[in-house]
Amino acid sequence: MRVLFFIVGLCSFSGVFAQNSFVRSDSIIVLNSVGDTLESPWAGGFNAVQFSEIDLDLDGIKDLFVFDRSNSKISTFINLGVANQISYVYDPSYIRSFPKGMKDWVLLRDYNCDGKMDIFNSHLGGVRVFENISNSELAFTLQTNQLLSDRQADLVNPIYINVFINGSDIPAIDDIDSDGDLDLLYLSTIGNRIEYHKNLSIEKYGNCDSLDFQLRNKCWGYIKELPSQNMVTFNDTCSNNINNPEKQVGGDKHLGGSSLFTLDVDSSGTKDLVLGGNSYDNLLLLINSDVSSGYTASSIVAQNSDFPQTYSNTIAVDLEHFPAGYYLDINNDGIKDLISATNGMSLSKNTANVWCYLNGRQTDKPEFNFLTNSFLQGGMIDVGSGAHPVFFDYNSDGKKDLIIGNYGEFNSSVALEYVSSLWLYENVGTLNVPKFELVDSNFVNISSLNLYVSLNQKTFGLVPTFGD
């Protein structure tokens, strides 16, 4: 009697090296469980991703850069530029143009006003910047390995110290005072309060091509984060502030990280702030009352913990855990939209974790409409964390099928918070032109087995191997 079996190994295993050569092919069609074709099946899925706009192919249309904090992976998507449509095509050929070794967080911003998106990247507890020097092709050069800021604004002579931003945090890099250069907002090293570092490029040099920062307020907005919920207290002037902060009058922590981004929700001209935290599932909108000339009196006077529901009559972000927000135009209508994705390295949702809201009104007075919880990743093979694929003819029809083991999908309702399984994609094409269709996301019901035999419990990191 011929017996067919498979072995499922755990995540600790030795690699085998062979003299093989490989050619990348991402043209093989993959269908989901209801027979729909996936747009980007071989893009690799998303875990903790951050989004930025950039013109990758230098055609004048903003494409999409995605950085996955969980594995420092870059993904690049070309925007076809179809008006009023989301029209991205996965194209990994641009990945090699970006600097190697980036990790924690990567945000693309045009700091020198040349129309090209530069790179701000977490580095050794600080921030390094790469200038976009693209001409005939995408290219970058290191501008500074450590961004500095004058932390002693009260003194005649500046004292420049490197800007320290925890690698688990995401700062807001935006023109906070609307003078034309990029400023910084980020969580203080002692936590709980937000520091404001003003860029003096316009004031000193009359242009925006410098990165010359000065600490202007140790508790921007005069808020202090609460310790047990994603909320703040108001009118916190904080001790040891500089003598003349941006506002003369008047906030506890997010364990493991905070995410910040700014936008103007009420067309007042001043920047409001959206805050996410590692311990929470929501985004907090903080309303800035500043209407002063030069926006030098930022003060948070209201908060909404159900962003973007309150201001847009839509559903609130509810994303396990540590949501972050990104404001960019994704459907080519000239108006910025909202993407929210998890920024957590672990114990965070790792499937259906990229929420997309289209803006139905205007950039500085948005009306967000929820579109999907799987932006782009709904068109990918995404099995959660730690994918391990193998080809095997499971139904003996002479064609190799695709079986993928995973570390697991995050599920806070189960005891171990992850569920490991095998995903079966049947080859419904031909021997020479394969086409795969998802037929089972829990092949042989393996998630129900206690494979950690010594403890008689479920385990993670399934690596399938087949043999006769």
mmCIF file of C-alpha atoms in Angstrom, residues 50-402:
data_model
loop_
_atom_site.group_PDB
_atom_site.id
_atom_site.type_symbol
_atom_site.label_atom_id
_atom_site.label_comp_id
_atom_site.label_asym_id
_atom_site.label_seq_id
_atom_site.Cartn_x
_atom_site.Cartn_y
_atom_site.Cartn_z
ATOM 1 C CA GLN A 50 4.064 52.587 6.714
ATOM 2 C CA PHE A 51 2.984 54.506 3.604
ATOM 3 C CA SER A 52 4.505 57.399 1.677
ATOM 4 C CA GLU A 53 4.108 58.995 -1.749
ATOM 5 C CA ILE A 54 6.993 59.252 -4.220
ATOM 6 C CA ASP A 55 7.461 59.449 -7.979
ATOM 7 C CA LEU A 56 9.326 56.185 -8.587
ATOM 8 C CA ASP A 57 9.427 56.150 -12.395
ATOM 9 C CA LEU A 58 9.824 59.947 -12.772
ATOM 10 C CA ASP A 59 6.698 60.350 -14.876
ATOM 11 C CA GLY A 60 5.259 63.142 -12.724
ATOM 12 C CA ILE A 61 2.713 60.889 -10.972
ATOM 13 C CA LYS A 62 3.072 60.044 -7.276
ATOM 14 C CA ASP A 63 3.542 56.320 -6.752
ATOM 15 C CA LEU A 64 3.493 54.410 -3.468
ATOM 16 C CA PHE A 65 6.328 53.415 -1.137
ATOM 17 C CA VAL A 66 5.514 50.923 1.621
ATOM 18 C CA PHE A 67 7.881 50.063 4.461
ATOM 19 C CA ASP A 68 7.159 47.049 6.683
ATOM 20 C CA ARG A 69 8.588 47.660 10.123
ATOM 21 C CA SER A 70 8.292 43.994 11.120
ATOM 22 C CA ASN A 71 10.960 42.816 8.684
ATOM 23 C CA SER A 72 12.386 46.072 7.231
ATOM 24 C CA LYS A 73 10.882 45.177 3.870
ATOM 25 C CA ILE A 74 10.285 47.740 1.131
ATOM 26 C CA SER A 75 7.442 47.383 -1.387
ATOM 27 C CA THR A 76 6.954 49.708 -4.340
ATOM 28 C CA PHE A 77 3.776 50.250 -6.352
ATOM 29 C CA ILE A 78 3.493 52.195 -9.604
ATOM 30 C CA ASN A 79 0.464 54.469 -9.884
ATOM 31 C CA LEU A 80 -1.134 54.251 -13.322
ATOM 32 C CA GLY A 81 -2.646 57.676 -12.682
ATOM 33 C CA VAL A 82 -6.233 56.829 -13.619
ATOM 34 C CA ALA A 83 -8.358 59.777 -12.456
ATOM 35 C CA ASN A 84 -10.621 59.049 -9.466
ATOM 36 C CA GLN A 85 -9.424 55.453 -9.264
ATOM 37 C CA ILE A 86 -7.035 53.419 -7.131
ATOM 38 C CA SER A 87 -4.730 52.074 -9.824
ATOM 39 C CA TYR A 88 -1.514 50.664 -8.370
ATOM 40 C CA VAL A 89 0.634 47.933 -9.898
ATOM 41 C CA TYR A 90 3.231 46.153 -7.792
ATOM 42 C CA ASP A 91 6.712 46.682 -9.227
ATOM 43 C CA PRO A 92 9.649 45.594 -7.041
ATOM 44 C CA SER A 93 12.283 46.783 -9.523
ATOM 45 C CA TYR A 94 12.555 50.134 -7.726
ATOM 46 C CA ILE A 95 13.419 48.625 -4.344
ATOM 47 C CA ARG A 96 17.130 48.439 -5.185
ATOM 48 C CA SER A 97 17.277 52.238 -5.575
ATOM 49 C CA PHE A 98 16.563 52.827 -1.883
ATOM 50 C CA PRO A 99 19.295 52.862 0.792
ATOM 51 C CA LYS A 100 20.081 49.566 2.452
ATOM 52 C CA GLY A 101 19.669 48.924 6.161
ATOM 53 C CA MET A 102 16.636 51.094 6.904
ATOM 54 C CA LYS A 103 14.573 49.975 9.879
ATOM 55 C CA ASP A 104 11.919 50.991 12.440
ATOM 56 C CA TRP A 105 10.278 53.842 10.504
ATOM 57 C CA VAL A 106 10.695 55.442 7.087
ATOM 58 C CA LEU A 107 8.773 58.537 5.952
ATOM 59 C CA LEU A 108 9.223 60.248 2.594
ATOM 60 C CA ARG A 109 8.944 64.041 2.600
ATOM 61 C CA ASP A 110 10.205 66.796 0.292
ATOM 62 C CA TYR A 111 12.360 68.854 2.665
ATOM 63 C CA ASN A 112 14.089 71.071 0.072
ATOM 64 C CA CYS A 113 11.049 71.940 -2.063
ATOM 65 C CA ASP A 114 12.470 70.533 -5.304
ATOM 66 C CA GLY A 115 9.410 68.372 -5.946
ATOM 67 C CA LYS A 116 11.252 65.147 -5.089
ATOM 68 C CA MET A 117 10.470 63.107 -2.002
ATOM 69 C CA ASP A 118 13.447 62.703 0.324
ATOM 70 C CA ILE A 119 13.879 60.017 2.992
ATOM 71 C CA PHE A 120 13.596 60.482 6.763
ATOM 72 C CA ASN A 121 14.600 57.297 8.563
ATOM 73 C CA SER A 122 15.060 56.156 12.156
ATOM 74 C CA HIS A 123 18.760 55.627 12.831
ATOM 75 C CA LEU A 124 20.579 54.858 16.094
ATOM 76 C CA GLY A 125 17.886 56.522 18.167
ATOM 77 C CA GLY A 126 17.881 59.566 15.944
ATOM 78 C CA VAL A 127 16.993 60.546 12.395
ATOM 79 C CA ARG A 128 19.028 60.337 9.226
ATOM 80 C CA VAL A 129 18.032 61.985 5.975
ATOM 81 C CA PHE A 130 18.678 60.969 2.373
ATOM 82 C CA GLU A 131 18.234 63.548 -0.366
ATOM 83 C CA ASN A 132 16.425 62.530 -3.536
ATOM 84 C CA ILE A 133 18.857 63.334 -6.363
ATOM 85 C CA SER A 134 16.918 61.564 -9.111
ATOM 86 C CA ASN A 135 17.577 62.754 -12.634
ATOM 87 C CA SER A 136 17.178 60.075 -15.268
ATOM 88 C CA GLU A 137 16.522 57.381 -12.649
ATOM 89 C CA LEU A 138 15.591 57.113 -8.977
ATOM 90 C CA ALA A 139 18.589 57.842 -6.729
ATOM 91 C CA PHE A 140 19.372 59.052 -3.203
ATOM 92 C CA THR A 141 22.407 60.362 -1.350
ATOM 93 C CA LEU A 142 23.004 60.702 2.383
ATOM 94 C CA GLN A 143 22.326 64.264 3.524
ATOM 95 C CA THR A 144 22.932 63.749 7.237
ATOM 96 C CA ASN A 145 23.471 60.724 9.443
ATOM 97 C CA GLN A 146 22.107 62.504 12.518
ATOM 98 C CA LEU A 147 19.512 65.255 12.390
ATOM 99 C CA LEU A 148 20.382 67.961 14.924
ATOM 100 C CA SER A 149 18.340 70.555 16.785
ATOM 101 C CA ASP A 150 19.214 73.516 18.973
ATOM 102 C CA ARG A 151 17.730 72.503 22.324
ATOM 103 C CA GLN A 152 18.733 75.717 24.116
ATOM 104 C CA ALA A 153 16.629 78.376 22.414
ATOM 105 C CA ASP A 154 17.021 80.699 25.429
ATOM 106 C CA LEU A 155 20.789 81.002 24.932
ATOM 107 C CA VAL A 156 22.574 83.320 22.518
ATOM 108 C CA ASN A 157 24.742 80.551 21.115
ATOM 109 C CA PRO A 158 22.908 77.440 19.913
ATOM 110 C CA ILE A 159 23.652 74.035 21.398
ATOM 111 C CA TYR A 160 22.918 71.410 18.772
ATOM 112 C CA ILE A 161 22.040 67.930 19.968
ATOM 113 C CA ASN A 162 20.871 65.017 17.867
ATOM 114 C CA VAL A 163 17.121 64.659 17.581
ATOM 115 C CA PHE A 164 16.176 61.578 19.595
ATOM 116 C CA ILE A 165 13.093 59.667 18.488
ATOM 117 C CA ASN A 166 12.415 56.209 19.843
ATOM 118 C CA GLY A 167 12.505 53.659 17.034
ATOM 119 C CA SER A 168 9.059 52.414 18.019
ATOM 120 C CA ASP A 169 7.553 55.900 17.562
ATOM 121 C CA ILE A 170 6.458 57.576 14.332
ATOM 122 C CA PRO A 171 6.981 61.366 14.280
ATOM 123 C CA ALA A 172 4.973 63.992 12.424
ATOM 124 C CA ILE A 173 7.137 65.651 9.766
ATOM 125 C CA ASP A 174 5.109 68.539 8.382
ATOM 126 C CA ASP A 175 5.040 72.306 7.954
ATOM 127 C CA ILE A 176 3.504 73.005 11.351
ATOM 128 C CA ASP A 177 3.758 76.803 11.167
ATOM 129 C CA SER A 178 2.920 77.083 7.443
ATOM 130 C CA ASP A 179 6.078 79.024 6.588
ATOM 131 C CA GLY A 180 7.194 76.662 3.819
ATOM 132 C CA ASP A 181 9.723 74.368 5.517
ATOM 133 C CA LEU A 182 9.288 71.077 7.353
ATOM 134 C CA ASP A 183 9.068 70.999 11.157
ATOM 135 C CA LEU A 184 9.041 68.114 13.656
ATOM 136 C CA LEU A 185 6.594 66.883 16.271
ATOM 137 C CA TYR A 186 7.489 63.798 18.278
ATOM 138 C CA LEU A 187 7.026 62.183 21.664
ATOM 139 C CA SER A 188 9.518 63.397 24.247
ATOM 140 C CA THR A 189 12.236 61.047 25.456
ATOM 141 C CA ILE A 190 10.681 61.179 28.923
ATOM 142 C CA GLY A 191 7.319 60.334 27.407
ATOM 143 C CA ASN A 192 3.833 61.787 27.838
ATOM 144 C CA ARG A 193 4.445 65.129 26.083
ATOM 145 C CA ILE A 194 5.102 66.210 22.509
ATOM 146 C CA GLU A 195 8.132 68.259 21.536
ATOM 147 C CA TYR A 196 7.959 70.835 18.742
ATOM 148 C CA HIS A 197 11.137 71.509 16.762
ATOM 149 C CA LYS A 198 10.783 74.408 14.358
ATOM 150 C CA ASN A 199 12.790 74.467 11.143
ATOM 151 C CA LEU A 200 14.524 77.855 10.785
ATOM 152 C CA SER A 201 15.458 77.395 7.137
ATOM 153 C CA ILE A 202 13.058 80.075 5.872
ATOM 154 C CA GLU A 203 13.911 82.508 8.668
ATOM 155 C CA LYS A 204 17.687 82.168 8.296
ATOM 156 C CA TYR A 205 18.225 81.537 4.607
ATOM 157 C CA GLY A 206 15.040 82.596 2.871
ATOM 158 C CA ASN A 207 14.474 79.145 1.378
ATOM 159 C CA CYS A 208 13.411 75.690 2.514
ATOM 160 C CA ASP A 209 16.423 73.636 1.507
ATOM 161 C CA SER A 210 18.036 73.385 4.960
ATOM 162 C CA LEU A 211 17.347 71.273 8.039
ATOM 163 C CA ASP A 212 18.087 73.767 10.825
ATOM 164 C CA PHE A 213 15.901 72.904 13.808
ATOM 165 C CA GLN A 214 15.322 74.582 17.150
ATOM 166 C CA LEU A 215 13.290 73.302 20.093
ATOM 167 C CA ARG A 216 10.384 75.711 20.483
ATOM 168 C CA ASN A 217 8.153 73.885 22.948
ATOM 169 C CA LYS A 218 8.645 70.856 25.200
ATOM 170 C CA CYS A 219 4.897 70.348 25.534
ATOM 171 C CA TRP A 220 3.415 71.358 22.182
ATOM 172 C CA GLY A 221 -0.331 71.888 22.348
ATOM 173 C CA TYR A 222 -0.080 71.885 26.150
ATOM 174 C CA ILE A 223 -1.271 68.327 26.487
ATOM 175 C CA LYS A 224 -0.182 65.310 28.491
ATOM 176 C CA GLU A 225 -0.997 61.743 27.580
ATOM 177 C CA LEU A 226 -3.044 59.724 30.047
ATOM 178 C CA PRO A 227 -1.570 56.455 31.354
ATOM 179 C CA SER A 228 -4.537 54.125 30.884
ATOM 180 C CA GLN A 229 -6.299 55.212 27.704
ATOM 181 C CA ASN A 230 -5.599 56.902 24.396
ATOM 182 C CA MET A 231 -6.640 60.333 25.682
ATOM 183 C CA VAL A 232 -4.896 63.489 26.915
ATOM 184 C CA THR A 233 -5.291 66.150 29.585
ATOM 185 C CA PHE A 234 -5.369 69.811 28.547
ATOM 186 C CA ASN A 235 -3.546 72.952 29.714
ATOM 187 C CA ASP A 236 -0.391 71.157 30.766
ATOM 188 C CA THR A 237 2.356 73.812 30.605
ATOM 189 C CA CYS A 238 5.031 71.333 31.789
ATOM 190 C CA SER A 239 7.995 72.208 33.979
ATOM 191 C CA ASN A 240 11.405 73.169 32.593
ATOM 192 C CA ASN A 241 9.928 74.449 29.356
ATOM 193 C CA ILE A 242 11.939 77.055 27.482
ATOM 194 C CA ASN A 243 11.467 80.650 28.696
ATOM 195 C CA ASN A 244 9.380 81.837 25.771
ATOM 196 C CA PRO A 245 7.560 78.912 24.220
ATOM 197 C CA GLU A 246 5.330 79.408 21.238
ATOM 198 C CA LYS A 247 2.413 79.991 23.624
ATOM 199 C CA GLN A 248 2.669 81.794 26.978
ATOM 200 C CA VAL A 249 -0.066 79.910 28.847
ATOM 201 C CA GLY A 250 -1.356 76.739 29.273
ATOM 202 C CA GLY A 251 -1.138 65.207 28.139
ATOM 203 C CA ASP A 252 0.617 59.833 30.418
ATOM 204 C CA LYS A 253 2.318 57.395 28.129
ATOM 205 C CA HIS A 254 1.993 54.833 25.340
ATOM 206 C CA LEU A 255 4.071 51.856 26.335
ATOM 207 C CA GLY A 256 6.302 50.881 23.453
ATOM 208 C CA GLY A 257 5.430 53.640 21.030
ATOM 209 C CA SER A 258 3.274 56.452 19.712
ATOM 210 C CA SER A 259 2.351 57.378 16.164
ATOM 211 C CA LEU A 260 1.687 60.968 15.081
ATOM 212 C CA PHE A 261 0.465 62.637 11.930
ATOM 213 C CA THR A 262 -0.981 66.071 11.242
ATOM 214 C CA LEU A 263 -3.770 67.435 9.089
ATOM 215 C CA ASP A 264 -6.261 70.287 9.111
ATOM 216 C CA VAL A 265 -9.698 68.809 9.804
ATOM 217 C CA ASP A 266 -11.691 72.061 10.061
ATOM 218 C CA SER A 267 -10.067 74.315 7.449
ATOM 219 C CA SER A 268 -8.798 76.655 10.169
ATOM 220 C CA GLY A 269 -5.310 76.814 8.698
ATOM 221 C CA THR A 270 -3.655 75.287 11.752
ATOM 222 C CA LYS A 271 -2.451 71.712 12.057
ATOM 223 C CA ASP A 272 -4.490 69.309 14.132
ATOM 224 C CA LEU A 273 -2.874 66.129 15.438
ATOM 225 C CA VAL A 274 -3.833 62.450 15.244
ATOM 226 C CA LEU A 275 -2.268 60.205 17.854
ATOM 227 C CA GLY A 276 -2.031 56.423 18.049
ATOM 228 C CA GLY A 277 -0.523 54.280 20.796
ATOM 229 C CA ASN A 278 0.931 50.795 21.113
ATOM 230 C CA SER A 279 -1.443 49.863 23.922
ATOM 231 C CA TYR A 280 -4.606 50.935 22.111
ATOM 232 C CA ASP A 281 -6.729 50.157 19.048
ATOM 233 C CA ASN A 282 -8.007 53.647 18.207
ATOM 234 C CA LEU A 283 -6.739 56.903 16.738
ATOM 235 C CA LEU A 284 -7.178 60.056 18.818
ATOM 236 C CA LEU A 285 -7.927 63.341 17.044
ATOM 237 C CA LEU A 286 -6.650 66.446 18.858
ATOM 238 C CA ILE A 287 -8.106 69.808 17.785
ATOM 239 C CA ASN A 288 -5.710 72.758 17.676
ATOM 240 C CA SER A 289 -7.222 76.171 18.438
ATOM 241 C CA ASP A 290 -4.277 78.217 17.133
ATOM 242 C CA VAL A 291 -5.322 81.028 14.798
ATOM 243 C CA SER A 292 -2.394 83.338 15.581
ATOM 244 C CA SER A 293 -0.196 84.917 12.938
ATOM 245 C CA GLY A 294 2.552 82.429 12.176
ATOM 246 C CA TYR A 295 0.726 79.773 14.175
ATOM 247 C CA THR A 296 2.819 80.341 17.297
ATOM 248 C CA ALA A 297 0.103 79.598 19.870
ATOM 249 C CA SER A 298 -0.737 75.945 19.368
ATOM 250 C CA SER A 299 -3.119 74.701 22.030
ATOM 251 C CA ILE A 300 -5.189 71.524 21.977
ATOM 252 C CA VAL A 301 -8.714 72.260 23.180
ATOM 253 C CA ALA A 302 -10.743 69.200 22.155
ATOM 254 C CA GLN A 303 -10.234 65.492 21.515
ATOM 255 C CA ASN A 304 -12.141 62.726 19.787
ATOM 256 C CA SER A 305 -11.198 59.110 20.473
ATOM 257 C CA ASP A 306 -13.222 57.719 17.563
ATOM 258 C CA PHE A 307 -11.318 59.278 14.664
ATOM 259 C CA PRO A 308 -12.291 59.560 11.886
ATOM 260 C CA GLN A 309 -15.910 58.858 12.819
ATOM 261 C CA THR A 310 -16.775 62.145 14.542
ATOM 262 C CA TYR A 311 -15.761 64.450 11.731
ATOM 263 C CA SER A 312 -16.769 62.245 8.849
ATOM 264 C CA ASN A 313 -19.812 60.209 9.846
ATOM 265 C CA THR A 314 -17.959 56.982 9.127
ATOM 266 C CA ILE A 315 -16.641 54.100 11.243
ATOM 267 C CA ALA A 316 -13.781 54.702 13.641
ATOM 268 C CA VAL A 317 -10.397 53.009 13.314
ATOM 269 C CA ASP A 318 -10.437 49.888 15.492
ATOM 270 C CA LEU A 319 -7.206 48.071 14.780
ATOM 271 C CA GLU A 320 -5.315 45.703 17.088
ATOM 272 C CA HIS A 321 -2.869 47.095 18.194
ATOM 273 C CA PHE A 322 -0.944 50.361 17.679
ATOM 274 C CA PRO A 323 -2.630 51.985 14.663
ATOM 275 C CA ALA A 324 -0.812 54.716 12.779
ATOM 276 C CA GLY A 325 -2.208 57.103 10.183
ATOM 277 C CA TYR A 326 -0.984 58.295 6.777
ATOM 278 C CA TYR A 327 -2.463 61.138 4.745
ATOM 279 C CA LEU A 328 -1.976 60.885 0.979
ATOM 280 C CA ASP A 329 -3.929 60.890 -2.273
ATOM 281 C CA ILE A 330 -4.485 57.282 -3.328
ATOM 282 C CA ASN A 331 -7.266 57.623 -5.938
ATOM 283 C CA ASN A 332 -5.860 60.399 -8.141
ATOM 284 C CA ASP A 333 -8.469 63.059 -7.415
ATOM 285 C CA GLY A 334 -6.030 65.608 -5.976
ATOM 286 C CA ILE A 335 -7.440 65.218 -2.450
ATOM 287 C CA LYS A 336 -5.635 63.423 0.362
ATOM 288 C CA ASP A 337 -7.132 60.229 1.750
ATOM 289 C CA LEU A 338 -6.528 58.331 4.983
ATOM 290 C CA ILE A 339 -4.751 55.028 5.481
ATOM 291 C CA SER A 340 -4.411 53.467 8.917
ATOM 292 C CA ALA A 341 -2.224 50.426 9.528
ATOM 293 C CA THR A 342 -0.790 48.672 12.550
ATOM 294 C CA ASN A 343 2.733 49.622 13.585
ATOM 295 C CA GLY A 344 3.149 46.895 16.194
ATOM 296 C CA MET A 345 6.006 44.405 15.904
ATOM 297 C CA SER A 346 4.030 41.643 17.631
ATOM 298 C CA LEU A 347 0.646 40.965 19.210
ATOM 299 C CA SER A 348 -0.908 43.125 16.504
ATOM 300 C CA LYS A 349 -3.329 42.233 13.770
ATOM 301 C CA ASN A 350 -1.348 40.858 10.825
ATOM 302 C CA THR A 351 -4.107 40.268 8.267
ATOM 303 C CA ALA A 352 -6.812 42.706 7.122
ATOM 304 C CA ASN A 353 -4.847 45.390 8.971
ATOM 305 C CA VAL A 354 -4.649 48.246 6.453
ATOM 306 C CA TRP A 355 -7.770 50.406 6.675
ATOM 307 C CA CYS A 356 -8.501 52.820 3.838
ATOM 308 C CA TYR A 357 -10.813 55.847 3.897
ATOM 309 C CA LEU A 358 -11.454 57.914 0.774
ATOM 310 C CA ASN A 359 -11.839 61.659 1.243
ATOM 311 C CA GLY A 360 -15.081 62.891 -0.308
ATOM 312 C CA ARG A 361 -14.547 66.587 0.315
ATOM 313 C CA GLN A 362 -11.209 68.421 0.511
ATOM 314 C CA THR A 363 -7.741 67.985 1.989
ATOM 315 C CA ASP A 364 -8.102 70.702 4.638
ATOM 316 C CA LYS A 365 -11.661 69.761 5.592
ATOM 317 C CA PRO A 366 -11.942 66.027 4.994
ATOM 318 C CA GLU A 367 -14.969 63.798 4.830
ATOM 319 C CA PHE A 368 -13.655 60.272 5.202
ATOM 320 C CA ASN A 369 -15.578 57.307 3.844
ATOM 321 C CA PHE A 370 -14.474 53.815 4.836
ATOM 322 C CA LEU A 371 -13.531 51.702 1.817
ATOM 323 C CA THR A 372 -11.726 48.559 2.977
ATOM 324 C CA ASN A 373 -9.748 47.025 5.829
ATOM 325 C CA SER A 374 -7.327 45.343 3.390
ATOM 326 C CA PHE A 375 -5.984 48.135 1.196
ATOM 327 C CA LEU A 376 -3.693 46.523 -1.419
ATOM 328 C CA GLN A 377 -3.193 43.427 0.740
ATOM 329 C CA GLY A 378 -6.613 42.149 -0.332
ATOM 330 C CA GLY A 379 -4.955 41.524 -3.693
ATOM 331 C CA MET A 380 -2.048 39.557 -2.204
ATOM 332 C CA ILE A 381 -1.340 36.134 -0.816
ATOM 333 C CA ASP A 382 -1.248 37.153 2.841
ATOM 334 C CA VAL A 383 -1.296 34.363 5.428
ATOM 335 C CA GLY A 384 -0.261 36.447 8.432
ATOM 336 C CA SER A 385 3.310 36.288 9.727
ATOM 337 C CA GLY A 386 6.082 33.887 8.768
ATOM 338 C CA ALA A 387 5.037 32.338 5.454
ATOM 339 C CA HIS A 388 6.729 29.065 4.416
ATOM 340 C CA PRO A 389 5.598 27.851 0.957
ATOM 341 C CA VAL A 390 6.151 24.473 -0.660
ATOM 342 C CA PHE A 391 4.939 22.957 -3.929
ATOM 343 C CA PHE A 392 3.256 19.555 -3.826
ATOM 344 C CA ASP A 393 0.711 17.701 -5.962
ATOM 345 C CA TYR A 394 -1.861 17.155 -3.225
ATOM 346 C CA ASN A 395 -4.609 15.729 -5.494
ATOM 347 C CA SER A 396 -2.414 13.571 -7.779
ATOM 348 C CA ASP A 397 -3.480 15.325 -10.976
ATOM 349 C CA GLY A 398 0.112 15.746 -12.160
ATOM 350 C CA LYS A 399 0.290 19.466 -11.338
ATOM 351 C CA LYS A 400 2.133 21.038 -8.451
ATOM 352 C CA ASP A 401 -0.104 22.823 -5.964
ATOM 353 C CA LEU A 402 0.972 25.435 -3.425
#
